């Protein structure tokens, strides 16, 4: 294990640049996982890091030591505490950070797949996100989709990057059990989808609880302020609205998606 004590070290400089440059992360198809939980989630799904950095004081932490045993052959850097804080986004760093290549999408529900639904419109439950900009919301939506058993998530232009550190933290490892597709032409996908598409709208749609979820469903959720684009609403098979108390105007998009996806799951499991 190599110990780095200087900011001038080329490997540290490269890691630091990647940590602070979202465009570079996207261009190179790399992501940074911070914390034992995310690193363990990646390993559990067969994603092996390219590089791991550990804070000097965390080397003897039992959870981190156990993770290092699982990655023989992966380069591990020991960083002085001051240097580790410079590549961490957390106020109180948890001591381990891993650089990974973003998994290629090959099959819904797996880290590597061919995503037939994107090519042919093959029906299967999926979540479509239209210009959702808040990283916390995107991460929570991914976590909710995974928990509800919806494996394909399609992000249109304008969404927060799915593999940025804030989104990764909010999703708590859900990325590795999903097929995540970014920069998707959502309108084209909806038009080719062979199942039913539902536009989630705050007002004017059919009650969520009056809908039948026996067939595959593509759910569309829109921007935090503007909602779904009118074009996408027009393309959807139906519009769905969650009945709210009279003095309530709307729900946060991540909360609304949780209500909708778990109502679909409830119907299928319990009728």
Coordinates of C-alpha atoms in Angstrom, one line a residue, residues 34-227:
X34 CA -17.5 7.3 -0.7
X35 CA -18.1 5.3 2.4
X36 CA -18.1 1.6 3.3
X37 CA -21.8 1.1 2.4
X38 CA -21.4 2.2 -1.2
X39 CA -18.1 0.3 -1.7
X40 CA -19.7 -2.8 -0.3
X41 CA -22.8 -2.5 -2.5
X42 CA -20.6 -2.2 -5.6
X43 CA -18.6 -5.3 -4.6
X44 CA -21.7 -7.3 -3.8
X45 CA -22.9 -6.7 -7.4
X46 CA -19.6 -7.6 -9.0
X47 CA -18.3 -4.1 -9.6
X48 CA -14.6 -4.0 -8.8
X49 CA -12.9 -0.6 -8.2
X50 CA -10.1 0.7 -10.3
X51 CA -8.5 2.4 -7.3
X52 CA -9.2 2.8 -3.6
X53 CA -8.2 5.6 -1.3
X54 CA -8.2 5.2 2.5
X55 CA -7.7 7.8 5.1
X56 CA -4.6 7.1 7.3
X57 CA -6.6 7.0 10.5
X58 CA -9.2 4.6 9.0
X59 CA -6.8 1.8 8.1
X60 CA -7.6 -0.1 11.3
X61 CA -11.4 0.4 11.1
X62 CA -12.8 -3.2 11.0
X63 CA -15.4 -2.4 8.3
X64 CA -12.8 -0.8 6.0
X65 CA -10.2 -3.5 6.7
X66 CA -12.8 -6.1 5.7
X67 CA -13.5 -4.4 2.4
X68 CA -9.8 -4.2 1.6
X69 CA -9.6 -8.0 2.0
X70 CA -12.2 -8.3 -0.7
X71 CA -10.2 -6.5 -3.4
X72 CA -6.9 -8.2 -3.8
X73 CA -5.0 -6.7 -6.7
X74 CA -6.8 -3.4 -6.6
X75 CA -4.4 -0.4 -6.0
X76 CA -4.9 1.1 -2.6
X77 CA -3.7 4.5 -1.5
X78 CA -3.3 5.6 2.0
X79 CA -3.9 9.3 2.3
X80 CA -3.0 11.7 5.1
X81 CA -6.1 13.0 6.7
X82 CA -5.8 16.5 5.3
X83 CA -5.5 15.1 1.8
X84 CA -8.4 12.7 2.2
X85 CA -10.7 15.6 3.3
X86 CA -9.8 17.4 0.0
X87 CA -11.2 14.6 -2.1
X88 CA -14.2 14.0 0.2
X89 CA -17.5 15.8 -0.2
X90 CA -18.5 15.0 3.4
X91 CA -18.0 17.3 6.4
X92 CA -17.0 14.3 8.4
X93 CA -15.3 11.8 6.0
X94 CA -15.8 8.1 6.6
X95 CA -12.4 7.0 5.5
X96 CA -12.7 5.2 2.2
X97 CA -13.3 6.2 -1.4
X98 CA -13.3 4.1 -4.5
X99 CA -13.0 5.0 -8.1
X100 CA -15.1 2.8 -10.4
X101 CA -15.9 2.6 -14.1
X102 CA -19.6 3.3 -14.5
X103 CA -21.2 -0.1 -15.2
X104 CA -22.4 -0.6 -18.7
X105 CA -26.1 -1.2 -19.0
X106 CA -27.0 -4.5 -20.5
X107 CA -30.0 -6.0 -18.9
X108 CA -32.7 -4.6 -16.6
X109 CA -31.8 -5.5 -13.0
X110 CA -28.1 -6.1 -13.7
X111 CA -25.0 -4.1 -13.8
X112 CA -24.3 -5.2 -17.4
X113 CA -27.1 -5.6 -19.9
X114 CA -28.4 -4.8 -23.5
X115 CA -31.4 -2.8 -22.4
X116 CA -33.8 -4.3 -25.0
X117 CA -36.6 -1.9 -23.8
X118 CA -34.6 1.1 -25.1
X119 CA -34.1 -0.5 -28.5
X120 CA -37.5 -2.1 -29.2
X121 CA -40.0 -0.6 -26.8
X122 CA -40.4 -4.1 -25.1
X123 CA -42.8 -3.6 -22.2
X124 CA -41.6 -3.7 -18.6
X125 CA -42.1 -1.4 -15.7
X126 CA -39.9 1.6 -15.8
X127 CA -39.4 5.0 -14.3
X128 CA -38.9 8.0 -16.6
X129 CA -37.5 11.2 -15.1
X130 CA -38.0 14.5 -16.9
X131 CA -35.5 17.3 -16.0
X132 CA -35.3 16.5 -12.3
X133 CA -32.4 18.6 -11.2
X134 CA -32.0 18.1 -7.5
X135 CA -29.4 15.4 -6.8
X136 CA -31.1 14.3 -3.6
X137 CA -34.4 13.8 -5.4
X138 CA -32.8 11.8 -8.2
X139 CA -31.0 9.6 -5.7
X140 CA -34.1 9.0 -3.7
X141 CA -36.1 8.2 -6.9
X142 CA -33.4 5.6 -7.8
X143 CA -33.6 4.1 -4.3
X144 CA -37.4 4.0 -4.4
X145 CA -37.5 2.3 -7.8
X146 CA -35.1 -0.4 -6.6
X147 CA -37.2 -1.0 -3.5
X148 CA -40.4 -1.2 -5.5
X149 CA -38.9 -3.7 -8.0
X150 CA -38.8 -1.3 -11.0
X151 CA -35.4 -2.0 -12.6
X152 CA -35.2 0.3 -15.6
X153 CA -34.8 4.0 -14.9
X154 CA -34.5 6.4 -17.8
X155 CA -33.3 10.0 -17.2
X156 CA -34.0 12.6 -19.8
X157 CA -31.8 15.6 -20.6
X158 CA -31.6 18.1 -17.7
X159 CA -31.6 15.6 -14.9
X160 CA -28.9 15.6 -12.3
X161 CA -26.1 13.1 -13.3
X162 CA -27.0 9.7 -12.0
X163 CA -23.4 8.8 -11.0
X164 CA -22.5 12.0 -9.2
X165 CA -21.5 11.7 -5.6
X166 CA -24.6 13.4 -4.2
X167 CA -26.9 11.1 -6.2
X168 CA -24.9 8.1 -5.2
X169 CA -25.1 8.9 -1.5
X170 CA -28.9 9.6 -1.7
X171 CA -29.5 6.3 -3.5
X172 CA -27.6 4.3 -0.9
X173 CA -26.4 1.6 -3.2
X174 CA -29.5 1.2 -5.4
X175 CA -27.5 2.0 -8.5
X176 CA -26.1 -1.5 -8.6
X177 CA -29.5 -3.3 -8.8
X178 CA -30.8 -1.0 -11.5
X179 CA -30.4 -0.5 -15.2
X180 CA -29.8 3.3 -15.4
X181 CA -30.1 5.0 -18.8
X182 CA -29.1 8.7 -19.1
X183 CA -29.8 11.4 -21.7
X184 CA -32.7 9.4 -23.1
X185 CA -35.2 10.8 -25.6
X186 CA -38.2 10.3 -23.4
X187 CA -40.8 11.2 -26.0
X188 CA -39.4 8.7 -28.5
X189 CA -39.3 6.0 -25.8
X190 CA -42.9 6.7 -24.7
X191 CA -44.1 6.4 -28.4
X192 CA -42.3 3.1 -28.8
X193 CA -43.3 1.6 -25.4
X194 CA -45.7 -1.3 -25.9
X195 CA -47.2 -1.1 -22.4
X196 CA -49.1 1.7 -20.7
X197 CA -47.5 5.1 -19.9
X198 CA -48.7 7.1 -17.0
X199 CA -48.0 10.8 -16.5
X200 CA -47.9 11.8 -12.9
X201 CA -49.6 15.2 -12.5
X202 CA -50.6 17.2 -9.5
X203 CA -54.1 17.8 -10.6
X204 CA -56.6 16.7 -13.2
X205 CA -55.6 13.1 -13.7
X206 CA -57.4 9.9 -12.7
X207 CA -57.1 8.9 -9.1
X208 CA -54.1 6.7 -8.5
X209 CA -56.3 4.4 -6.5
X210 CA -58.7 3.9 -9.3
X211 CA -56.1 2.7 -11.8
X212 CA -55.5 -1.0 -12.7
X213 CA -51.8 -2.0 -12.6
X214 CA -52.1 -5.4 -14.1
X215 CA -50.1 -4.4 -17.2
X216 CA -46.5 -3.1 -17.5
X217 CA -46.3 0.6 -16.8
X218 CA -43.9 3.4 -17.7
X219 CA -44.2 6.1 -15.1
X220 CA -43.3 9.7 -16.0
X221 CA -42.3 12.2 -13.3
X222 CA -41.3 15.8 -14.0
X223 CA -39.2 18.7 -12.8
X224 CA -39.6 19.9 -9.2
X225 CA -41.0 23.2 -10.2
X226 CA -42.4 22.9 -13.7
X227 CA -43.6 19.3 -13.6

